[in-house]
Amino acid sequence: MSNYYNESEPIREFYAFEVNDLLRAELGVKSFTEIKDTLNEINLLIKEMIKYSELNDHIPQGIKEQVITIVTQYNNFSNLLKSYNFDLDAQNSFRKRTSLINNIKEWHKNIYSGKDSSTQGAYFLLVYNTIKTYNLSSFQNDKNEIEIIKQELISTTKKAEDLFVQLQSKATEETVQDYALIFQLQARQHSYWSFSISPFILKFGNAQTWLVISILVLSTFAWFAINLNSIIPIDLNKAPSVVTLELLSRLLIVSVSVYMISFCFKQYNVQNHLATLNKHRQNTLNSFKLFISSIDQSDSTTRNALMIEVAKAIYENGNSGYISSKDGGDSSPSIIEMTRIVGQK
């Protein structure tokens, strides 16, 4: 409630009692239930005037004073209803009750005829319509302001969406470049040659390290094979059990050596295979920006197809030629299928 109405004693008195409190149901057949609808209607009209007066700061002070006058009239009738003495009025054939009911009905009738039962000059319907007119005007102004704010909000939202798209595009580009760099570093880690005359820098990747190990193991095996008779001689004149043990020793050493050579060269091929895959992924991501920018934004089919191919290039093991497809294992169909489903949305 506004400060003006907060400080008004008639307004506080008006809200202190509801219509049902004024009907005096304890009087039985002599209660005032017959004017319940009349009192309810007047009460609601007054509450509506107070409500709109509180909400609208443009309501003139004089109109608010007229509202107080109308409320005072209502309170006067309320006090007469609350103070009605049944026993005293019974001695006068209930003339006071009849007069009070007729006066309230007459006031209700005069409200809609533009008159008033008091000498205050407060015309109920005129005040009510004036407040409603001010409220309608204020509502239209508020509606215009809301429409302006709405258009500004739409414009701001559009700018924010455009900015978000730009940031998203920029973030995508940065992410693609970051992952391309990651794949490049992984490719170099798996297989990388680097020579420098000065200051004599020589860098090896994992594949080159395994190649050196393989060559050393192969060279050791070759030297061992050449000098096998001198390292593990076989004297056929010895007992058969001793000869058999010497032959098994030779076989065991040769088998282990062959396994080590095979293992080392296999690791060399695996590292080269991984380096090739990561280099392929790097090239795919580096070319992604060029291809995606050349496709029309509305061509979702082609863009989805490109995304699927990029996903396949990243998640599939592929065939590099260094290892067989059997050793390479299966690709990742679940990832590819998921990418296809997401791309269709």
Short mmCIF file of C-alpha atoms in Angstrom, two decimals:
data_model
loop_
_atom_site.label_atom_id
_atom_site.label_comp_id
_atom_site.label_asym_id
_atom_site.label_seq_id
_atom_site.Cartn_x
_atom_site.Cartn_y
_atom_site.Cartn_z
CA MET A 1 0.00 0.00 0.00
CA SER A 2 1.28 3.50 -0.87
CA ASN A 3 2.41 5.90 1.85
CA TYR A 4 -0.65 8.06 1.29
CA TYR A 5 -3.01 5.18 2.02
CA ASN A 6 -0.80 3.82 4.77
CA GLU A 7 -1.28 7.02 6.68
CA SER A 8 -5.05 7.03 6.15
CA GLU A 9 -7.15 5.87 9.08
CA PRO A 10 -10.28 5.31 6.92
CA ILE A 11 -8.32 2.93 4.65
CA ARG A 12 -7.04 0.93 7.62
CA GLU A 13 -10.57 0.79 9.05
CA PHE A 14 -11.92 -0.34 5.67
CA TYR A 15 -9.55 -3.32 5.52
CA ALA A 16 -10.16 -4.24 9.15
CA PHE A 17 -13.52 -5.87 8.40
CA GLU A 18 -14.77 -8.13 5.65
CA VAL A 19 -18.31 -8.08 4.32
CA ASN A 20 -19.23 -11.24 6.26
CA ASP A 21 -18.33 -9.42 9.48
CA LEU A 22 -20.97 -6.78 8.71
CA LEU A 23 -23.87 -9.13 7.99
CA ARG A 24 -24.38 -9.91 11.69
CA ALA A 25 -25.28 -13.58 11.17
CA GLU A 26 -25.92 -13.90 14.93
CA LEU A 27 -29.16 -11.92 14.47
CA GLY A 28 -30.74 -14.82 12.60
CA VAL A 29 -33.68 -13.78 10.45
CA LYS A 30 -32.97 -10.12 11.25
CA SER A 31 -29.39 -10.27 9.97
CA PHE A 32 -28.31 -8.22 6.95
CA THR A 33 -27.72 -11.13 4.56
CA GLU A 34 -30.20 -9.65 2.09
CA ILE A 35 -27.70 -6.90 1.20
CA LYS A 36 -24.69 -9.24 1.09
CA ASP A 37 -24.34 -9.01 -2.70
CA THR A 38 -24.75 -5.22 -2.60
CA LEU A 39 -22.04 -4.81 0.04
CA ASN A 40 -19.75 -7.23 -1.79
CA GLU A 41 -20.07 -5.30 -5.03
CA ILE A 42 -19.36 -1.91 -3.40
CA ASN A 43 -16.48 -3.41 -1.40
CA LEU A 44 -14.84 -4.85 -4.54
CA LEU A 45 -15.22 -1.58 -6.46
CA ILE A 46 -13.54 0.35 -3.63
CA LYS A 47 -10.71 -2.21 -3.38
CA GLU A 48 -10.18 -1.91 -7.13
CA MET A 49 -9.94 1.90 -6.89
CA ILE A 50 -7.41 1.64 -4.05
CA LYS A 51 -5.40 -0.97 -5.93
CA TYR A 52 -5.09 1.05 -9.14
CA SER A 53 -4.38 4.23 -7.17
CA GLU A 54 -1.48 2.46 -5.45
CA LEU A 55 -0.05 1.06 -8.68
CA ASN A 56 -0.23 4.31 -10.67
CA ASP A 57 1.98 7.17 -9.51
CA HIS A 58 0.26 9.56 -11.94
CA ILE A 59 -3.08 9.52 -10.11
CA PRO A 60 -3.67 13.11 -8.87
CA GLN A 61 -3.78 13.75 -5.15
CA GLY A 62 -7.34 15.13 -5.45
CA ILE A 63 -8.60 11.84 -6.88
CA LYS A 64 -6.97 9.95 -4.00
CA GLU A 65 -8.75 12.25 -1.56
CA GLN A 66 -12.07 11.45 -3.26
CA VAL A 67 -11.26 7.74 -2.77
CA ILE A 68 -10.78 8.44 0.94
CA THR A 69 -14.17 10.18 1.00
CA ILE A 70 -15.87 7.20 -0.62
CA VAL A 71 -14.13 4.83 1.81
CA THR A 72 -15.35 7.01 4.70
CA GLN A 73 -18.92 6.70 3.42
CA TYR A 74 -18.56 2.93 3.28
CA ASN A 75 -17.09 2.90 6.79
CA ASN A 76 -20.03 4.95 8.10
CA PHE A 77 -22.46 2.33 6.83
CA SER A 78 -20.19 -0.43 8.21
CA ASN A 79 -20.19 1.15 11.65
CA LEU A 80 -23.98 1.42 11.61
CA LEU A 81 -24.22 -2.27 10.72
CA LYS A 82 -21.71 -3.27 13.42
CA SER A 83 -23.37 -1.13 16.09
CA TYR A 84 -26.96 -2.09 15.24
CA ASN A 85 -28.86 -2.87 18.46
CA PHE A 86 -31.42 -5.57 17.85
CA ASP A 87 -33.25 -5.21 21.20
CA LEU A 88 -33.57 -1.44 20.98
CA ASP A 89 -34.77 -1.54 17.39
CA ALA A 90 -37.27 -4.28 18.16
CA GLN A 91 -39.21 -1.77 20.27
CA ASN A 92 -39.57 0.42 17.18
CA SER A 93 -40.74 -2.42 14.87
CA PHE A 94 -37.25 -2.66 13.34
CA ARG A 95 -37.59 0.68 11.58
CA LYS A 96 -33.86 1.41 11.98
CA ARG A 97 -32.90 -1.89 10.32
CA THR A 98 -35.24 -1.21 7.40
CA SER A 99 -33.94 2.36 7.03
CA LEU A 100 -30.30 1.20 7.09
CA ILE A 101 -30.89 -1.44 4.43
CA ASN A 102 -32.77 1.04 2.21
CA ASN A 103 -30.02 3.65 2.53
CA ILE A 104 -27.32 1.17 1.51
CA LYS A 105 -29.41 0.00 -1.44
CA GLU A 106 -30.05 3.62 -2.43
CA TRP A 107 -26.31 4.37 -2.29
CA HIS A 108 -25.62 1.33 -4.47
CA LYS A 109 -28.28 2.53 -6.93
CA ASN A 110 -26.91 6.07 -7.00
CA ILE A 111 -23.38 4.81 -7.71
CA TYR A 112 -24.41 3.71 -11.21
CA SER A 113 -26.51 6.84 -11.81
CA GLY A 114 -23.56 9.14 -11.10
CA LYS A 115 -25.06 10.44 -7.87
CA ASP A 116 -24.05 10.10 -4.25
CA SER A 117 -26.06 9.85 -1.07
CA SER A 118 -23.75 12.15 0.87
CA THR A 119 -23.16 15.86 0.73
CA GLN A 120 -19.44 15.42 0.24
CA GLY A 121 -19.62 15.75 -3.54
CA ALA A 122 -17.82 12.44 -4.04
CA TYR A 123 -19.25 10.88 -7.13
CA PHE A 124 -18.40 7.24 -6.87
CA LEU A 125 -18.65 6.25 -10.54
CA LEU A 126 -16.86 9.40 -11.75
CA VAL A 127 -13.92 8.75 -9.42
CA TYR A 128 -13.85 5.08 -10.38
CA ASN A 129 -13.83 5.81 -14.14
CA THR A 130 -11.19 8.52 -13.73
CA ILE A 131 -8.86 6.12 -11.96
CA LYS A 132 -9.47 3.45 -14.60
CA THR A 133 -8.72 5.99 -17.37
CA TYR A 134 -5.43 6.99 -15.74
CA ASN A 135 -4.55 3.36 -15.31
CA LEU A 136 -5.34 2.56 -18.95
CA SER A 137 -3.20 5.48 -20.13
CA SER A 138 -0.38 4.39 -17.85
CA PHE A 139 -0.78 0.82 -19.06
CA GLN A 140 -0.44 1.95 -22.67
CA ASN A 141 2.69 3.93 -21.83
CA ASP A 142 4.12 0.94 -19.98
CA LYS A 143 3.22 -1.24 -22.94
CA ASN A 144 5.09 1.09 -25.30
CA GLU A 145 8.10 1.12 -22.98
CA ILE A 146 7.98 -2.67 -22.72
CA GLU A 147 7.86 -2.92 -26.51
CA ILE A 148 10.92 -0.67 -26.78
CA ILE A 149 12.74 -2.72 -24.16
CA LYS A 150 11.66 -5.89 -25.97
CA GLN A 151 13.10 -4.65 -29.28
CA GLU A 152 16.32 -3.61 -27.54
CA LEU A 153 16.47 -7.03 -25.88
CA ILE A 154 15.93 -8.77 -29.22
CA SER A 155 18.67 -6.66 -30.78
CA THR A 156 21.02 -7.33 -27.87
CA THR A 157 20.22 -11.04 -27.98
CA LYS A 158 20.93 -11.11 -31.72
CA LYS A 159 24.27 -9.42 -31.16
CA ALA A 160 25.06 -11.84 -28.34
CA GLU A 161 24.15 -14.80 -30.54
CA ASP A 162 26.34 -13.49 -33.36
CA LEU A 163 29.17 -12.97 -30.91
CA PHE A 164 28.66 -16.46 -29.51
CA VAL A 165 28.79 -17.94 -33.02
CA GLN A 166 32.00 -16.04 -33.70
CA LEU A 167 33.52 -17.15 -30.40
CA GLN A 168 32.39 -20.71 -31.02
CA SER A 169 33.91 -20.64 -34.50
CA LYS A 170 37.11 -19.15 -33.11
CA ALA A 171 37.20 -21.72 -30.30
CA THR A 172 36.68 -24.51 -32.86
CA GLU A 173 39.56 -23.21 -34.96
CA GLU A 174 41.80 -22.97 -31.92
CA THR A 175 40.80 -26.46 -30.77
CA VAL A 176 41.47 -27.93 -34.22
CA GLN A 177 44.88 -26.27 -34.34
CA ASP A 178 45.69 -27.42 -30.81
CA TYR A 179 44.88 -31.03 -31.60
CA ALA A 180 46.77 -30.84 -34.88
CA LEU A 181 49.81 -29.73 -32.88
CA ILE A 182 49.26 -32.57 -30.38
CA PHE A 183 49.19 -35.13 -33.18
CA GLN A 184 52.31 -33.55 -34.71
CA LEU A 185 54.18 -33.86 -31.42
CA GLN A 186 53.03 -37.46 -31.01
CA ALA A 187 54.13 -38.28 -34.55
CA ARG A 188 57.58 -36.85 -33.82
CA GLN A 189 57.76 -38.78 -30.58
CA HIS A 190 57.11 -42.04 -32.39
CA SER A 191 59.38 -41.43 -35.39
CA TYR A 192 61.62 -38.42 -35.93
CA TRP A 193 65.03 -37.86 -37.52
CA SER A 194 66.94 -34.67 -36.77
CA PHE A 195 70.55 -34.01 -37.69
CA SER A 196 72.67 -30.92 -37.30
CA ILE A 197 76.29 -30.42 -38.30
CA SER A 198 76.79 -27.74 -35.72
CA PRO A 199 76.38 -27.97 -32.77
CA PHE A 200 76.11 -31.68 -33.59
CA ILE A 201 72.51 -32.27 -32.57
CA LEU A 202 71.13 -35.73 -33.34
CA LYS A 203 67.55 -36.50 -32.32
CA PHE A 204 65.86 -39.86 -32.51
CA GLY A 205 62.24 -40.82 -32.13
CA ASN A 206 61.09 -44.12 -30.64
CA ALA A 207 61.22 -45.85 -34.03
CA GLN A 208 64.82 -44.81 -34.61
CA THR A 209 65.75 -45.95 -31.12
CA TRP A 210 64.29 -49.38 -31.81
CA LEU A 211 66.05 -49.45 -35.18
CA VAL A 212 69.39 -48.88 -33.52
CA ILE A 213 68.59 -51.56 -30.94
CA SER A 214 67.53 -53.94 -33.71
CA ILE A 215 70.76 -53.36 -35.64
CA LEU A 216 72.82 -53.91 -32.51
CA VAL A 217 70.95 -57.13 -31.68
CA LEU A 218 71.26 -58.32 -35.30
CA SER A 219 74.95 -57.50 -35.37
CA THR A 220 75.48 -59.32 -32.09
CA PHE A 221 73.62 -62.33 -33.42
CA ALA A 222 75.67 -62.31 -36.65
CA TRP A 223 78.90 -62.14 -34.69
CA PHE A 224 77.66 -64.91 -32.42
CA ALA A 225 76.67 -67.07 -35.40
CA ILE A 226 80.12 -66.65 -36.97
CA ASN A 227 81.89 -67.54 -33.74
CA LEU A 228 79.36 -70.12 -32.59
CA ASN A 229 81.77 -73.09 -32.77
CA SER A 230 84.38 -71.33 -30.74
CA ILE A 231 81.92 -70.02 -28.15
CA ILE A 232 79.95 -73.22 -27.73
CA PRO A 233 82.06 -76.03 -29.27
CA ILE A 234 80.60 -79.49 -29.78
CA ASP A 235 82.80 -82.49 -29.12
CA LEU A 236 81.17 -85.52 -30.71
CA ASN A 237 83.53 -87.78 -28.78
CA LYS A 238 81.82 -86.88 -25.55
CA ALA A 239 78.92 -88.74 -24.11
CA PRO A 240 75.65 -88.39 -26.06
CA SER A 241 73.96 -86.61 -23.15
CA VAL A 242 76.66 -83.93 -23.16
CA VAL A 243 76.43 -83.49 -26.91
CA THR A 244 72.66 -83.21 -26.69
CA LEU A 245 72.94 -80.53 -23.98
CA GLU A 246 75.38 -78.51 -26.13
CA LEU A 247 73.03 -78.70 -29.13
CA LEU A 248 70.05 -77.61 -27.01
CA SER A 249 72.10 -74.68 -25.65
CA ARG A 250 72.90 -73.57 -29.19
CA LEU A 251 69.25 -73.90 -30.21
CA LEU A 252 68.05 -71.97 -27.19
CA ILE A 253 70.49 -69.13 -27.79
CA VAL A 254 69.59 -68.93 -31.47
CA SER A 255 65.85 -68.99 -30.71
CA VAL A 256 66.13 -66.22 -28.12
CA SER A 257 68.26 -64.17 -30.49
CA VAL A 258 65.79 -64.57 -33.36
CA TYR A 259 62.89 -63.64 -31.04
CA MET A 260 64.75 -60.53 -29.84
CA ILE A 261 65.53 -59.49 -33.40
CA SER A 262 61.91 -60.03 -34.44
CA PHE A 263 60.62 -58.15 -31.38
CA CYS A 264 62.91 -55.17 -31.95
CA PHE A 265 62.02 -54.79 -35.63
CA LYS A 266 58.33 -55.20 -34.77
CA GLN A 267 58.57 -52.35 -32.27
CA TYR A 268 60.28 -50.30 -34.96
CA ASN A 269 57.34 -50.95 -37.30
CA VAL A 270 54.79 -50.19 -34.57
CA GLN A 271 56.39 -46.82 -33.81
CA ASN A 272 56.48 -45.95 -37.50
CA HIS A 273 52.84 -47.04 -37.79
CA LEU A 274 51.80 -44.75 -34.92
CA ALA A 275 53.85 -41.88 -36.33
CA THR A 276 52.17 -42.27 -39.72
CA LEU A 277 48.69 -42.34 -38.17
CA ASN A 278 49.33 -39.20 -36.10
CA LYS A 279 50.84 -37.43 -39.11
CA HIS A 280 47.71 -38.33 -41.07
CA ARG A 281 45.53 -36.97 -38.26
CA GLN A 282 47.57 -33.77 -38.19
CA ASN A 283 47.14 -33.30 -41.94
CA THR A 284 43.40 -34.01 -41.64
CA LEU A 285 42.86 -31.35 -38.96
CA ASN A 286 45.06 -28.83 -40.76
CA SER A 287 42.94 -29.22 -43.90
CA PHE A 288 39.62 -29.28 -41.99
CA LYS A 289 39.39 -25.49 -41.67
CA LEU A 290 39.87 -25.04 -45.42
CA PHE A 291 37.19 -27.56 -46.33
CA ILE A 292 34.62 -26.50 -43.71
CA SER A 293 34.90 -22.83 -44.72
CA SER A 294 34.34 -23.71 -48.38
CA ILE A 295 31.02 -25.47 -47.63
CA ASP A 296 27.79 -23.47 -47.50
CA GLN A 297 26.47 -23.06 -43.96
CA SER A 298 23.04 -24.33 -45.06
CA ASP A 299 24.48 -27.48 -46.66
CA SER A 300 24.21 -29.63 -43.55
CA THR A 301 24.52 -32.89 -45.51
CA THR A 302 27.96 -32.11 -46.87
CA ARG A 303 29.12 -30.65 -43.55
CA ASN A 304 27.98 -33.78 -41.71
CA ALA A 305 29.71 -35.99 -44.25
CA LEU A 306 32.92 -34.02 -43.75
CA MET A 307 32.65 -34.37 -39.97
CA ILE A 308 32.21 -38.14 -40.32
CA GLU A 309 35.29 -38.40 -42.54
CA VAL A 310 37.32 -36.31 -40.08
CA ALA A 311 36.17 -38.55 -37.21
CA LYS A 312 37.10 -41.65 -39.22
CA ALA A 313 40.55 -40.23 -39.95
CA ILE A 314 41.12 -39.56 -36.24
CA TYR A 315 39.59 -42.65 -34.61
CA GLU A 316 40.23 -45.38 -37.18
CA ASN A 317 43.54 -47.23 -36.91
CA GLY A 318 44.06 -47.18 -40.65
CA ASN A 319 46.62 -49.06 -42.71
CA SER A 320 50.07 -47.49 -42.79
CA GLY A 321 51.89 -50.44 -44.41
CA TYR A 322 54.19 -50.95 -41.43
CA ILE A 323 52.04 -53.56 -39.73
CA SER A 324 49.37 -55.91 -41.01
CA SER A 325 45.66 -55.16 -40.57
CA LYS A 326 45.49 -58.13 -38.20
CA ASP A 327 48.13 -56.65 -35.91
CA GLY A 328 46.61 -53.20 -36.22
CA GLY A 329 43.36 -54.30 -34.61
CA ASP A 330 39.85 -53.09 -35.33
CA SER A 331 38.89 -49.47 -35.82
CA SER A 332 36.40 -47.67 -33.61
CA PRO A 333 32.98 -48.21 -35.25
CA SER A 334 31.12 -47.02 -32.17
CA ILE A 335 32.83 -43.62 -32.33
CA ILE A 336 32.14 -43.32 -36.06
CA GLU A 337 28.52 -44.34 -35.63
CA MET A 338 28.06 -41.86 -32.78
CA THR A 339 29.53 -39.07 -34.93
CA ARG A 340 27.13 -39.98 -37.73
CA ILE A 341 24.13 -39.82 -35.39
CA VAL A 342 25.20 -36.47 -33.92
CA GLY A 343 25.83 -35.08 -37.38
CA GLN A 344 22.30 -35.90 -38.49
CA LYS A 345 20.75 -33.77 -35.74
#
